mmCIF file of C-alpha atoms in Angstrom:
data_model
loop_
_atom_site.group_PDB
_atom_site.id
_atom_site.type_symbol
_atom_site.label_atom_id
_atom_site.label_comp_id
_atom_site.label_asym_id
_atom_site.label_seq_id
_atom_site.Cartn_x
_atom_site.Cartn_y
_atom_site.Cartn_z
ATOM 1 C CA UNK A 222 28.571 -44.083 50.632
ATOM 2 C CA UNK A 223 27.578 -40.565 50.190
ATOM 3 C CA UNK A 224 30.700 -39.782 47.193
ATOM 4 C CA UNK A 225 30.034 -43.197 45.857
ATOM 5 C CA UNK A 226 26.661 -42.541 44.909
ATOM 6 C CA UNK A 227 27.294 -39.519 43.450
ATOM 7 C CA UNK A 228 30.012 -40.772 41.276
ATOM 8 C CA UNK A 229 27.545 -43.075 39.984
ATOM 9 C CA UNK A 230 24.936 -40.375 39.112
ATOM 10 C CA UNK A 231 27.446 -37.816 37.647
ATOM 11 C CA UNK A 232 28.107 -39.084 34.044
ATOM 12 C CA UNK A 233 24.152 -40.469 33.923
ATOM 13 C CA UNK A 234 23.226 -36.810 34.607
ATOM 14 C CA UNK A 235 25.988 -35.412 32.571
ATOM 15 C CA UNK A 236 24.895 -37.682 29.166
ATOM 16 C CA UNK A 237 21.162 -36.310 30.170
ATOM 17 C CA UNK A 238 22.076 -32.406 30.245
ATOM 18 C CA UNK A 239 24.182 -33.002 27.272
ATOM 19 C CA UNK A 240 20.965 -34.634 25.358
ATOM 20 C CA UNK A 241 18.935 -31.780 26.971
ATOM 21 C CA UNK A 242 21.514 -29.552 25.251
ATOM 22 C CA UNK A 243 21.765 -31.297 21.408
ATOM 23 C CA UNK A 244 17.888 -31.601 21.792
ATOM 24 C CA UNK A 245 17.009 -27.538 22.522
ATOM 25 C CA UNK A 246 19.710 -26.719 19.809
ATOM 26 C CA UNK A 247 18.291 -29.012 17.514
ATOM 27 C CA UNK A 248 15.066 -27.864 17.605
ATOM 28 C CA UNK A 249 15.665 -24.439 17.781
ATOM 29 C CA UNK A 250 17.370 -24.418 14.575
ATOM 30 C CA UNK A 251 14.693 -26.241 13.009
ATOM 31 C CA UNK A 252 11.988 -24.434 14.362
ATOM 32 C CA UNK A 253 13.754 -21.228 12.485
ATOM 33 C CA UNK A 254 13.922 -22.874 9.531
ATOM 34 C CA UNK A 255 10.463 -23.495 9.660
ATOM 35 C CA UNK A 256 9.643 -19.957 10.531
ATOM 36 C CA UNK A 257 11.946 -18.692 7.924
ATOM 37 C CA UNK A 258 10.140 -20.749 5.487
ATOM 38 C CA UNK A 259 6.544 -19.923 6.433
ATOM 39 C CA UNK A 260 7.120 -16.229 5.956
ATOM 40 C CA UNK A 261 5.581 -15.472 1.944
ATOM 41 C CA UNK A 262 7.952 -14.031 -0.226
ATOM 42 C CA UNK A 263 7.735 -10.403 -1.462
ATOM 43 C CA UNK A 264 5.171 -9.913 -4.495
ATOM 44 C CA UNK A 265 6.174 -10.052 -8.077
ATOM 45 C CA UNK A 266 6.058 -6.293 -8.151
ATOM 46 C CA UNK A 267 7.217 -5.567 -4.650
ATOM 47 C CA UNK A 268 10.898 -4.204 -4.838
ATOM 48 C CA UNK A 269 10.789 -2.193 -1.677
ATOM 49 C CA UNK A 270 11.804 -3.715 1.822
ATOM 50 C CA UNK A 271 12.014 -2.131 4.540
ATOM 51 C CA UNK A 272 13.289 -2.698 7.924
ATOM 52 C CA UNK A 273 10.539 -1.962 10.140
ATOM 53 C CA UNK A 274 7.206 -2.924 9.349
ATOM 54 C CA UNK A 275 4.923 0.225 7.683
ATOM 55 C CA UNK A 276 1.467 1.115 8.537
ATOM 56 C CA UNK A 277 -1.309 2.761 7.082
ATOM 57 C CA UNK A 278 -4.526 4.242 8.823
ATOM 58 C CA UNK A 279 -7.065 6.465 8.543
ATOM 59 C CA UNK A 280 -10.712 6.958 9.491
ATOM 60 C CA UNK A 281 -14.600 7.217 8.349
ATOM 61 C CA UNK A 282 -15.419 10.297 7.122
ATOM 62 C CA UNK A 283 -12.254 11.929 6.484
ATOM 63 C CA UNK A 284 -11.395 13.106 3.352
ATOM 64 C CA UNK A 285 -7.592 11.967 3.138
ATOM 65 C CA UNK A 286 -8.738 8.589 3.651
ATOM 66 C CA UNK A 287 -11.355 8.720 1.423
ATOM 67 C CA UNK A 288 -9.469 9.726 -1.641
ATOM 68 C CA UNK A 289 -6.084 7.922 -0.310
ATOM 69 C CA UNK A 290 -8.655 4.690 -0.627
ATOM 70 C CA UNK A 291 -9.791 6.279 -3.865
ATOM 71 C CA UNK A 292 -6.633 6.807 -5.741
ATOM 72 C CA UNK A 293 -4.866 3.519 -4.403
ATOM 73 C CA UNK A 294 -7.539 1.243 -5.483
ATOM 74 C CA UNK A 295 -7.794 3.098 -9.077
ATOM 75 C CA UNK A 296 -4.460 3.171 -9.404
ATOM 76 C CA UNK A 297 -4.075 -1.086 -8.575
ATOM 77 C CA UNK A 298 -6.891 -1.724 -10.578
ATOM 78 C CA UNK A 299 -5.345 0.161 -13.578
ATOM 79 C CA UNK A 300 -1.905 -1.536 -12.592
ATOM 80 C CA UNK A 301 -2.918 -5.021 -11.952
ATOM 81 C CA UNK A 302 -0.513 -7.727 -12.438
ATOM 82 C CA UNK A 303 -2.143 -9.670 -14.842
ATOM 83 C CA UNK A 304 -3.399 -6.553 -16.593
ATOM 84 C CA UNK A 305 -5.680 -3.538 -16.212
ATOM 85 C CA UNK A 306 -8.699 -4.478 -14.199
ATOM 86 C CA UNK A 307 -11.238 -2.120 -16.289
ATOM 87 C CA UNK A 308 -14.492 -3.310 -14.730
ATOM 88 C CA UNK A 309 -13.091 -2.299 -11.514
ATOM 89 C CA UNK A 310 -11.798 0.876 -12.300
ATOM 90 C CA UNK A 311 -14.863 1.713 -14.026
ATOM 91 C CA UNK A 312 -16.656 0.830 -10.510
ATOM 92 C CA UNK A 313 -14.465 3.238 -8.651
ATOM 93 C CA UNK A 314 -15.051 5.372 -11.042
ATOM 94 C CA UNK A 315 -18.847 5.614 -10.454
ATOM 95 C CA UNK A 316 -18.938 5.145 -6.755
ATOM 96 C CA UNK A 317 -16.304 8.073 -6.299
ATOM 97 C CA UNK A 318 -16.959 10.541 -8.922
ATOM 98 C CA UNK A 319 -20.076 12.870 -8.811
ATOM 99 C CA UNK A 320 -22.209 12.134 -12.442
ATOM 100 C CA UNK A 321 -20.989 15.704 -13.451
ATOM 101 C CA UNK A 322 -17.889 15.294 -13.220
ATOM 102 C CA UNK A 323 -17.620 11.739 -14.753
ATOM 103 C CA UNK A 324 -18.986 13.561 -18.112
ATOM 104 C CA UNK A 325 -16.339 16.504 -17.958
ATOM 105 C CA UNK A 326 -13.482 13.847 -17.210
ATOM 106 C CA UNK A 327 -14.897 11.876 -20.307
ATOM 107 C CA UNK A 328 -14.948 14.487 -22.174
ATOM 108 C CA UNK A 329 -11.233 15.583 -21.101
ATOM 109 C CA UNK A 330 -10.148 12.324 -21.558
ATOM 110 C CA UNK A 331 -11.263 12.061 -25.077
ATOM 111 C CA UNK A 332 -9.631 15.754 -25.848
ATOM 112 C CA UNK A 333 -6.389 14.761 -24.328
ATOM 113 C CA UNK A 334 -5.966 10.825 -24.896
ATOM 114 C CA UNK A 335 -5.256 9.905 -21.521
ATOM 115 C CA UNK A 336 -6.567 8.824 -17.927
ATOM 116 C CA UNK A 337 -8.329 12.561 -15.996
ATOM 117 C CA UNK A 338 -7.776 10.796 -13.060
ATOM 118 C CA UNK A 339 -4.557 10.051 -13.217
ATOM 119 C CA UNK A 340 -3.817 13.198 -15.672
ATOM 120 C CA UNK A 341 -1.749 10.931 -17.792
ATOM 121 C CA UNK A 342 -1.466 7.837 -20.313
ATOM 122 C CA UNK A 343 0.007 5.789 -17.379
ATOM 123 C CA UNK A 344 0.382 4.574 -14.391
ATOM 124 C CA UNK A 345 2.346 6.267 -11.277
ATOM 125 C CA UNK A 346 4.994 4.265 -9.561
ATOM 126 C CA UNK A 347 3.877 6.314 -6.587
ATOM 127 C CA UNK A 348 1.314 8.305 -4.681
ATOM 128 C CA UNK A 349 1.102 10.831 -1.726
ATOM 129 C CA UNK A 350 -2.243 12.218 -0.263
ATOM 130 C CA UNK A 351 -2.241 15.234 2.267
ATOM 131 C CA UNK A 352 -4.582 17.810 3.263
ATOM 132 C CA UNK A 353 -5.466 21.437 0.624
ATOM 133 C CA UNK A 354 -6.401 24.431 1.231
ATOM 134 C CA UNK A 355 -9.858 23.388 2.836
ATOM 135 C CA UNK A 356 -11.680 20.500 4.181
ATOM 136 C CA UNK A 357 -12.702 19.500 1.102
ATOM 137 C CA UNK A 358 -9.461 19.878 -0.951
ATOM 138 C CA UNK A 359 -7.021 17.644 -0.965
ATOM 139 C CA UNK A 360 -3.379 17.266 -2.636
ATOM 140 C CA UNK A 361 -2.692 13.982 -4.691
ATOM 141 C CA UNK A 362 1.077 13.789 -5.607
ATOM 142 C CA UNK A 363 1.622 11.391 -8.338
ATOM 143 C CA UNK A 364 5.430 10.511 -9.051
ATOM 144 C CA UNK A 365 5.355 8.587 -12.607
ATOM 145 C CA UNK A 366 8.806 6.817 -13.627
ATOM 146 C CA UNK A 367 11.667 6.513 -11.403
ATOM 147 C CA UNK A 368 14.620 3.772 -12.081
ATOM 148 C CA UNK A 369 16.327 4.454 -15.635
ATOM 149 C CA UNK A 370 13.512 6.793 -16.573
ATOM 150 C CA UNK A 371 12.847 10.134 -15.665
ATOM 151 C CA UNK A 372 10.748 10.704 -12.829
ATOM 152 C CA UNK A 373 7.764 13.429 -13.010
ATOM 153 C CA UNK A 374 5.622 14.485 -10.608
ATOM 154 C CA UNK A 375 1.867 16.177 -11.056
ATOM 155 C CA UNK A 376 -0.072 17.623 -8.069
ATOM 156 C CA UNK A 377 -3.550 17.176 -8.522
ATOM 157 C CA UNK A 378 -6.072 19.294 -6.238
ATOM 158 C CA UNK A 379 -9.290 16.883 -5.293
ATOM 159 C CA UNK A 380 -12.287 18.975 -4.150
ATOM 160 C CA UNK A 381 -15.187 17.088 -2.632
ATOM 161 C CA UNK A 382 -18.716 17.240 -2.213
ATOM 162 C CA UNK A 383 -19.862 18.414 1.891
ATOM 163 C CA UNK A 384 -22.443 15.965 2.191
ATOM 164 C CA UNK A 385 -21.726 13.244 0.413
ATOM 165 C CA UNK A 386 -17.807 13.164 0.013
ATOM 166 C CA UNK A 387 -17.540 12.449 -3.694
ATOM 167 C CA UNK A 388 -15.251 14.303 -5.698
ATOM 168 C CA UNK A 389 -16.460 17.029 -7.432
ATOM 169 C CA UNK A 390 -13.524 18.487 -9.263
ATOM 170 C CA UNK A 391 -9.868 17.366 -9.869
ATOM 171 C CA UNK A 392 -7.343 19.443 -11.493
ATOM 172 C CA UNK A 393 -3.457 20.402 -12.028
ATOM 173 C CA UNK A 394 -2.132 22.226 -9.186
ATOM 174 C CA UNK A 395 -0.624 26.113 -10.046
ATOM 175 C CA UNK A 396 3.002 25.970 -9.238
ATOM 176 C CA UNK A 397 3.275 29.130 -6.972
#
């Protein structure tokens, strides 16, 4: 009675591992699709992808940071997708900059017809911030162009203030 009743059972159990089967395939495939589709999209202006996921630190009081958070908001507020963000730029500006040098760069600016932050009439594609000479120097590498145009770099030298941490002084790096 034994072989009968597992005769019986066999293609029951065999239809319900089969379902089992259809049912965890089915689902897995939609629940990728689903996953596929709630991941956003790339921005507008976001061309690079990269295969492991980046990171970017820093810390309070550190100079790097500070002007790495310095020149990256300047330089999205100038760049902004639906235009130059002046107001903001203008704020960055004036919580960065000492007063002093906020007149010189004016006054560079106005000699020179371009951006003394930036130490040019646009915007770089790209930006690097590492340590100077000093603790309070630091090295801003702006790469402008890149695609079909010609790509130029300027290193700026950042100096900042001890107490305070505002920049003081930027200006061209010596090549030497």
């Amino acid at each position: 009675m034994s072989s009968n009743t597992h005769a019986r059972r066999r293609p029951g159990r065999r239809a319900a591992v089969a379902a089992g089967l259809l049912l965890a395939v089915g689902l897995g495939v939609s629940t990728q699709a689903l996953a596929q589709a709630a991941v956003p999209a790339p921005g507008k202006g976001y061309a690079k992808t990269a295969a492991a996921p980046r990171s970017v630190s820093g810390f309070n009081g550190d100079p790097v940071t500070r002007v790495a958070d310095f020149y990256g908001a300047y330089v999205d507020a100038k760049d902004a997708a639906e235009g130059p963000d002046t107001a903001l730029a203008k704020a960055l500006r004036k919580h960065y900059l000492t007063p002093a040098l906020a007149k010189r760069l004016a006054l560079w600016e106005r000699a020179n017809g371009a951006d003394g932050l930036l130490r040019a009439q646009n915007v770089p594609a790209r930006w690097t911030v590492s340590e100077g000479g000093n603790g309070l120097e630091v090295v801003v590498t702006l790469t402008f162009g890149g695609g079909e145009s010609p790509t130029v770099r300027t290193d700026l030298v950042v100096e900042l203030e001890p107490v305070s941490g505002d920049v003081t002084d930027i200006r061209t790096a010596s090549a030497g």
